[in-house]
Coordinates of C-alpha atoms and ligand atoms in Angstrom, one line a residue:
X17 CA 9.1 -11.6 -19.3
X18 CA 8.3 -11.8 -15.5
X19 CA 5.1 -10.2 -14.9
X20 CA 5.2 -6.3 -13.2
X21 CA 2.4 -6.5 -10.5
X22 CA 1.6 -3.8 -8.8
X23 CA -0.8 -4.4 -5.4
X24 CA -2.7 -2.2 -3.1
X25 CA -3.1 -3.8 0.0
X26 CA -5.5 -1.7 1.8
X27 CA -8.1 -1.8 4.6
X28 CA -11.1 -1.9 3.0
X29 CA -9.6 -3.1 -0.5
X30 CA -7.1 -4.9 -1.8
X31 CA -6.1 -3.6 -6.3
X32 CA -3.7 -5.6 -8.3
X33 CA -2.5 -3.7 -11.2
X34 CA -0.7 -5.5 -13.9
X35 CA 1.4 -3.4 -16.7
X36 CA 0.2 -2.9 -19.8
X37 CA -3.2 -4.4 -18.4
X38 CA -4.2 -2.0 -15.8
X39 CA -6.4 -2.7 -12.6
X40 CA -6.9 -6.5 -13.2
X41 CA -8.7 -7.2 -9.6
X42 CA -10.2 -5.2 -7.1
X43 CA -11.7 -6.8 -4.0
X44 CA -12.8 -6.7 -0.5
X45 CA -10.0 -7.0 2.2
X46 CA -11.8 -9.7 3.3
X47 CA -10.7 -13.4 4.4
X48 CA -13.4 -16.7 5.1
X49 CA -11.9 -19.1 7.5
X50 CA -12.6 -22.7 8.8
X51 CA -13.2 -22.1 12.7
X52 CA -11.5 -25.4 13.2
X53 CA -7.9 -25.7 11.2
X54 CA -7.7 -22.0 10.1
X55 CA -7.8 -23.1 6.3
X56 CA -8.5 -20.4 3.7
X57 CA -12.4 -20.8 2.8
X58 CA -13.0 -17.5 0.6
X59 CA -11.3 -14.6 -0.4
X60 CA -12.3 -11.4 -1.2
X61 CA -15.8 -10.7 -2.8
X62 CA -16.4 -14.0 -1.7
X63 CA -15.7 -13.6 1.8
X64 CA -17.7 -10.3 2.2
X65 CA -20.7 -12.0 0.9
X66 CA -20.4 -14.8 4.1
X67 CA -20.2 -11.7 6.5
X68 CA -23.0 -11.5 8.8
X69 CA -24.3 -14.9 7.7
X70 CA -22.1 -17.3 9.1
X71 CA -21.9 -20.2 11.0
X72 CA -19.8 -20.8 13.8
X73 CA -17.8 -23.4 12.0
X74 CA -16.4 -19.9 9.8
X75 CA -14.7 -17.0 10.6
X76 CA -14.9 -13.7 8.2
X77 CA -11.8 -11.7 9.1
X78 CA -11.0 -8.1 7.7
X79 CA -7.2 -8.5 9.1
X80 CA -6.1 -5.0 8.4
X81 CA -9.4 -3.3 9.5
X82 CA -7.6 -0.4 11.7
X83 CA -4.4 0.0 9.2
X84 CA -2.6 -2.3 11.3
X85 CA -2.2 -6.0 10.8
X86 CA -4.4 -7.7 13.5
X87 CA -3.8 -11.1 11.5
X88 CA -0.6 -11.7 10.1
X89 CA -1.0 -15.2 9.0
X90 CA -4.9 -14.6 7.2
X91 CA -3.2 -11.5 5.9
X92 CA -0.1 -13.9 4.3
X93 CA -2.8 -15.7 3.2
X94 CA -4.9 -13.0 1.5
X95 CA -1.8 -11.8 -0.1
X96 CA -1.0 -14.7 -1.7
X97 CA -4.6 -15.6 -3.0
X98 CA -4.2 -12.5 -4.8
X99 CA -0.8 -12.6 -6.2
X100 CA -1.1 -16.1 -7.8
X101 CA -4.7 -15.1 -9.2
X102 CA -3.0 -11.8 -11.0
X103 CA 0.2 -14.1 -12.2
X104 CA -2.0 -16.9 -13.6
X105 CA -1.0 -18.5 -16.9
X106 CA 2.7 -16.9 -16.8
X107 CA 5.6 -18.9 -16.7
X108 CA 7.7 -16.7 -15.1
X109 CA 7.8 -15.3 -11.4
X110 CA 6.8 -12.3 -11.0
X111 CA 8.0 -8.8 -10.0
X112 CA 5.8 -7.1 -7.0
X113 CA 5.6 -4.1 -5.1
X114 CA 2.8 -4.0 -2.6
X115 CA 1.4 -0.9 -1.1
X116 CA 1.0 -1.0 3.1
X117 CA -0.9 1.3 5.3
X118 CA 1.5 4.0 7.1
X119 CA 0.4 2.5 10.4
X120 CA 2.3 -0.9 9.5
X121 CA 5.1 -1.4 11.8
X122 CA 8.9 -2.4 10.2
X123 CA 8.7 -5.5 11.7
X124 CA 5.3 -6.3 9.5
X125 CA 6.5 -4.6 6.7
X126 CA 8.9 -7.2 7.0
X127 CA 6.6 -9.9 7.2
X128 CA 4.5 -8.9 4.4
X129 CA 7.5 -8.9 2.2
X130 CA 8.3 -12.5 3.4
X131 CA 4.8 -13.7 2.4
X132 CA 5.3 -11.8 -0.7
X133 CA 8.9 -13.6 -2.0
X134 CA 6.8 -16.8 -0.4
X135 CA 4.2 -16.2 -2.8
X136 CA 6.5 -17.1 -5.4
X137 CA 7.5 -13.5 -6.1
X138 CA 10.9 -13.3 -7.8
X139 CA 11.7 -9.6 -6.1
X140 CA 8.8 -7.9 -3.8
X141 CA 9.4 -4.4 -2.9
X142 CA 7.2 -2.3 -0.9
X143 CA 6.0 1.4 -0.7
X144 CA 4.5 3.9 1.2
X145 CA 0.7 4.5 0.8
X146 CA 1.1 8.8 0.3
X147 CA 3.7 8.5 -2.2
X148 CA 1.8 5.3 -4.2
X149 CA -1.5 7.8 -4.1
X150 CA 0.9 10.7 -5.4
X151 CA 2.2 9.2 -8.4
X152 CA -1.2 6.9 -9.2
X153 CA -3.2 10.8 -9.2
X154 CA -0.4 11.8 -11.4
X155 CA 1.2 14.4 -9.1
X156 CA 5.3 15.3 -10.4
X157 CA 7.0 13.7 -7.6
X158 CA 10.2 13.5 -8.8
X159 CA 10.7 17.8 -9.1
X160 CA 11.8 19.7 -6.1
X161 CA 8.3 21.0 -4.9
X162 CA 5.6 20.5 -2.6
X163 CA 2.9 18.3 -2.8
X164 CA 0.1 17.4 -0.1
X165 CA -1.8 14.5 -0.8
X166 CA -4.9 13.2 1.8
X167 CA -5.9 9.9 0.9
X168 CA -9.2 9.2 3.1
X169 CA -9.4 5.0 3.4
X170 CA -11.6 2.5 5.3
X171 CA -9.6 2.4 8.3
X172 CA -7.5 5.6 7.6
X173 CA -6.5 8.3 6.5
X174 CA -3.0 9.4 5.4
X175 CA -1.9 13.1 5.0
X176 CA 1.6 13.8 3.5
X177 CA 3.9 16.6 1.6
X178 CA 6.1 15.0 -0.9
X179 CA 9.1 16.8 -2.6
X180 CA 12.1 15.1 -4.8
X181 CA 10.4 11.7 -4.5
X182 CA 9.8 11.3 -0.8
X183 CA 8.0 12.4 1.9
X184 CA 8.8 15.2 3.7
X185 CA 6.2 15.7 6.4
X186 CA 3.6 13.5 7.4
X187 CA 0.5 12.0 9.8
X188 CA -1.4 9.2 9.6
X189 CA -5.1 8.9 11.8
X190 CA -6.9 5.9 12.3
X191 CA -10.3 7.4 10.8
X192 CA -11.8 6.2 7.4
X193 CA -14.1 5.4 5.8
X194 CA -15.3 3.0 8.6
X195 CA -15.6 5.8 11.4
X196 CA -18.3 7.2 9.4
X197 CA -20.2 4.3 8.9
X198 CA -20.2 3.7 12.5
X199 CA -20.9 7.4 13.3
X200 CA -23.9 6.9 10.9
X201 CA -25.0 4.0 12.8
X202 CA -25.1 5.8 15.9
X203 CA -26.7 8.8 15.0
X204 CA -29.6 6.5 13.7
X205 CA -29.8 4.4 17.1
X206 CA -29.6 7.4 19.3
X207 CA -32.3 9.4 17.1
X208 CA -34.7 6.8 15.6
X209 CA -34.2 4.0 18.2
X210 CA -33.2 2.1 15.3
X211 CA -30.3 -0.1 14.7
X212 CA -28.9 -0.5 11.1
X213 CA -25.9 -2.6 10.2
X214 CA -22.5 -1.5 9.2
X215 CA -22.9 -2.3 5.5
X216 CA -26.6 -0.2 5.7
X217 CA -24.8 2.2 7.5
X218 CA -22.3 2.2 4.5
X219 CA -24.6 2.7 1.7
X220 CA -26.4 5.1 3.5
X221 CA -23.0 7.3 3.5
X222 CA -22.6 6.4 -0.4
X223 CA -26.2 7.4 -1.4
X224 CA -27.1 10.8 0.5
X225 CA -24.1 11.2 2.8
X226 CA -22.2 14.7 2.4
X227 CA -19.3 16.7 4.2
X228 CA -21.2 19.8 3.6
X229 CA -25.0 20.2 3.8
X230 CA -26.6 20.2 0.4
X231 CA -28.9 22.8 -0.9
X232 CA -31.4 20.3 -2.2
X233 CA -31.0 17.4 0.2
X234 CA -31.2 13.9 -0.8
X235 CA -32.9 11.6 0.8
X236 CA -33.4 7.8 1.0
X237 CA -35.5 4.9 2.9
X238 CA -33.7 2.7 5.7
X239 CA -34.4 -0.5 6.6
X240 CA -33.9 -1.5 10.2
X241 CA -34.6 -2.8 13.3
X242 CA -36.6 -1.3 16.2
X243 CA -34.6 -1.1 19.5
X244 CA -37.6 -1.6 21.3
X245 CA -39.7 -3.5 19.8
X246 CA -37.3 -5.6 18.2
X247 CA -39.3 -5.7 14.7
X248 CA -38.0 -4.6 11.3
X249 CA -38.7 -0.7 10.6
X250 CA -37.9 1.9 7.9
X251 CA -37.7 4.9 8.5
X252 CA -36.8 8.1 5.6
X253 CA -33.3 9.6 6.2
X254 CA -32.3 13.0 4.3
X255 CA -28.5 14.1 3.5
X256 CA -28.2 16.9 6.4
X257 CA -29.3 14.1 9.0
X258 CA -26.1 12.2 7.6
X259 CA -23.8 15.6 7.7
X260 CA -24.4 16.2 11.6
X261 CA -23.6 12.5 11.7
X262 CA -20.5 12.4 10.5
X263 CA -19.2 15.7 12.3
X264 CA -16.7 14.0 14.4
X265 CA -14.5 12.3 11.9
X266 CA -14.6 14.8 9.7
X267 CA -13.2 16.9 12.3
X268 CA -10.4 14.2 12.9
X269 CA -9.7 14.6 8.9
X270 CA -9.5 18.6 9.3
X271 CA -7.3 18.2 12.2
X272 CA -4.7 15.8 10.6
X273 CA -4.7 18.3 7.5
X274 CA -4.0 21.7 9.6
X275 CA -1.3 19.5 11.8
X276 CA 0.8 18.4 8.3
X277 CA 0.3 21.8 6.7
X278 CA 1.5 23.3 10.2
X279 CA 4.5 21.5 9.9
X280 CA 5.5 21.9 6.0
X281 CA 8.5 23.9 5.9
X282 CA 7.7 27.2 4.2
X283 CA 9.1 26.8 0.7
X284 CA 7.0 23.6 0.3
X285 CA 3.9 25.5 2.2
X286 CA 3.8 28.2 -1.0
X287 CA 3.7 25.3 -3.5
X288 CA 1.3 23.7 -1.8
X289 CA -1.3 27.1 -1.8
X290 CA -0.1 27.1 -5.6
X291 CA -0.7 24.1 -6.5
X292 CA -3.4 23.0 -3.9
X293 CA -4.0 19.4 -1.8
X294 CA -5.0 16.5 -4.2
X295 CA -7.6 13.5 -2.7
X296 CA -7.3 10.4 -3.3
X297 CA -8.3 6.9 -2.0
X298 CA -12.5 5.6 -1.5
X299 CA -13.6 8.5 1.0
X300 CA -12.6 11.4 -1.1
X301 CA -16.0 10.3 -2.7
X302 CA -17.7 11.9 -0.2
X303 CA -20.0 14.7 -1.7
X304 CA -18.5 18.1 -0.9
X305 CA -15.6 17.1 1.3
X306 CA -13.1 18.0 -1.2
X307 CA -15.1 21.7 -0.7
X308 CA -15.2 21.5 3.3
X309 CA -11.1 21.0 3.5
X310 CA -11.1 24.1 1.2
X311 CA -12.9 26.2 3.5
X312 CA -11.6 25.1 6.3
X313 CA -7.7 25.8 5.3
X314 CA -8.3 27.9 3.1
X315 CA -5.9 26.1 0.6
X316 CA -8.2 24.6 -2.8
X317 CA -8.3 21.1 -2.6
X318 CA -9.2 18.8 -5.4
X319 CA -10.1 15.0 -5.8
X320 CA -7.9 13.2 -8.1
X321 CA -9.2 11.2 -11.1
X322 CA -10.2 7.5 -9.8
X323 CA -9.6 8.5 -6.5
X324 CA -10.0 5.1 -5.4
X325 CA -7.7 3.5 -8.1
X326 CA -5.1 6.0 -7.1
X327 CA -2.5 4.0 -4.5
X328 CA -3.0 0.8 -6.8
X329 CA -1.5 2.5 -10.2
X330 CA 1.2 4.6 -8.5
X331 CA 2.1 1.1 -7.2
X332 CA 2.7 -0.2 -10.6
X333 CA 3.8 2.8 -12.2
X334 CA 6.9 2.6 -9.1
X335 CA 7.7 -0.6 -9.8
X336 CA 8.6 1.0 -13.3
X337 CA 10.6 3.4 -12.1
X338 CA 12.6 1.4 -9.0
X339 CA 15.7 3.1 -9.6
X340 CA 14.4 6.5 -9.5
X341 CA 12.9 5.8 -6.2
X342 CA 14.8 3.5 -4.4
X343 CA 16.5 6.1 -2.0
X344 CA 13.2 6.8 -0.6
X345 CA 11.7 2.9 -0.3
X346 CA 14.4 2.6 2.8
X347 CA 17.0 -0.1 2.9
X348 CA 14.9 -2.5 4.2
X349 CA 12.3 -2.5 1.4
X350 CA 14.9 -3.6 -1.1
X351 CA 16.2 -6.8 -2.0
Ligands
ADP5 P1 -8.4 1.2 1.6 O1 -7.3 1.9 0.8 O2 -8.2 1.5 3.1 O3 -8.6 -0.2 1.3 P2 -10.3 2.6 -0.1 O4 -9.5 3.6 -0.7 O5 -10.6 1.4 -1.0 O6 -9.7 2.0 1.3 O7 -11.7 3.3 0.4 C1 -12.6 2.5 1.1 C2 -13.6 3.5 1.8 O8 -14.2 4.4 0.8 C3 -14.8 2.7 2.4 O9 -14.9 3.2 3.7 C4 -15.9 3.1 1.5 O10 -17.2 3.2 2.2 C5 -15.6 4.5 1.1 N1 -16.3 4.9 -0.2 C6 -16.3 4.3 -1.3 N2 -17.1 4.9 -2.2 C7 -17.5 6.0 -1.5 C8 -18.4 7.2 -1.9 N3 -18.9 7.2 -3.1 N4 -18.6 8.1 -0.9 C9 -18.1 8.0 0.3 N5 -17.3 7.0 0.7 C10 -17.0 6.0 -0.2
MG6 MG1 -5.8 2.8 0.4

């Protein structure tokens, strides 16, 4: 039997789920080059690790950083890496449907479904990121209701009702994760004088940070260096520090959120306050945020189970189903 592999090709991550097996990889979007001929040097968790400490002679590329493709070719590449590592030992080709941020063009969608059938896939479908995240958080897609789902990723962050299958209204900002890592990094320069790096900045946001303030804060000890005098520093951070910090894409989040529910026709709007908006995707791990879009809309929101495992087992879990939902995987998807 040809193996069904589902894959999550996001901007921080890329998932591979395999059925019957589950999640069977999980690694950074990340891609090591050679400088000089462009050949593949690392993938992955591999690649991440060279970040920051690496020659000229190698390039470490994150080619979908923004939710666009900014590489096609090292993205090709990345996909392929992963689909022969999840189809290892199996004599047959496989089946794949890959996952692709909303901000990917129909030309690249195009593309990524060439380097998928190039791959050595025997059929390679692809599907939307808010209806992967819907069906991975085990929202009933399929009945004629509404649904919002707000999956928060590392380069952005999709917002989308979903009735019948499909999705009815829907935005998509270029805020993650990422924007408040580097918001993070800014408030510490502009305060401390202090400049941290983005993957400081990122654990800093996973250890204290929170969308609301806390009522005991957290706090942790940040390793730096001193604009001035150019030395290493540390300096003690606490969670409200990292709240005002992130104010601005939060706001962007909010924003997207009011504009979809603005826009949900009204039938779909009252199953939506019944129901309430469902998070999914690595940022919905932010403490309290879940809380601050419930405030702020006044509709409950909750964070899904896995969050971040979400978009890559509603990707296999389609595949599964690809005659239920090939009306809403357009034309061009199918083959
Ligand atoms: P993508 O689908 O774009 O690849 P993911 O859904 O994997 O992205 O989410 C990645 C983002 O989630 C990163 O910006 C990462 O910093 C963030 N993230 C992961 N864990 C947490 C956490 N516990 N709290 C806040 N953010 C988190
Ligand atoms: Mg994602």
């Amino acid at each position: 039997m040809p193996r069904k592999i589902g894959i999550d090709l996001g901007t921080a991550n890329v998932l591979v789920y395999v059925k019957g097996r589950g999640i069977v990889l999980s690694e950074p979007s990340v891609v090591a080059i050679a400088t000089r001929d462009s050949r593949v040097k690392a993938v992955g968790a591999q690649a991440l690790e060279m970040l920051g400490r690496e020659p000229e002679s190698i390039e470490v590329i994150r080619p979908m950083l923004n939710g666009v493709i900014a590489d096609y070719d090292v993205t090709a590449a990345m996909l392929r890496h992963f689909i022969s590592r999840a189809n290892k030992h199996s004599l047959f080709k496989p089946e794949v449907m890959v996952c692709i941020p909303a901000g990917v063009t129909s030309v690249e969608m195009r593309a990524v479904r060439d380097a998928a059938l190039a791959s050595g896939a025997k059929k390679a479908y692809l599907i939307r990121e808010p209806l992967a995240a819907a069906i991975g958080a085990n929202i009933p897609v399929a009945k004629a209701s509404g649904n919002l789902v707000i999956d928060i990723g590392g380069g952005t962050t999709e917002v989308a009702v979903i009735s019948l299958n499909d999705i009815v209204v829907s935005t998509s900002v270029r805020v993650g994760g990422n924007k408040f890592d580097e918001a993070i990094a800014n408030y510490i320069k502009r305060k401390y004088n202090m400049v941290v790096g983005e993957r400081t900045a990122e654990s800093i946001k996973i250890e204290i940070g929170s969308a609301l303030p806390l009522e005991r804060p957290l706090t942790m000890q940040v390793r730096g260096r001193d604009q001035v005098a150019g030395l290493p520093r540390t300096i003690e951070i606490d969670s409200n520090e990292i709240t005002e910090a992130i104010q601005e894409p939060l706001e962007a989040i909010i924003n997207a959120v009011r504009a979809v529910l603005v826009e949900t026709p009204p039938e779909l709007a009252s199953d939506i306050i019944d129901k309430g908006m469902v998070m999914t995707g690595g940022g919905s791990m932010l403490r309290r945020i879940n809380e601050l879009l419930t405030h702020v809309t006044g509709v409950p929101c909750y964070v899904a189970d896995q969050p971040a495992n979400c978009v890559a087992i509603g990707t296999g879990i389609a595949l599964e189903h690809i005659d239920k939902l090939r009306d809403s995987l357009s034309g061009d998807d199918l083959n």
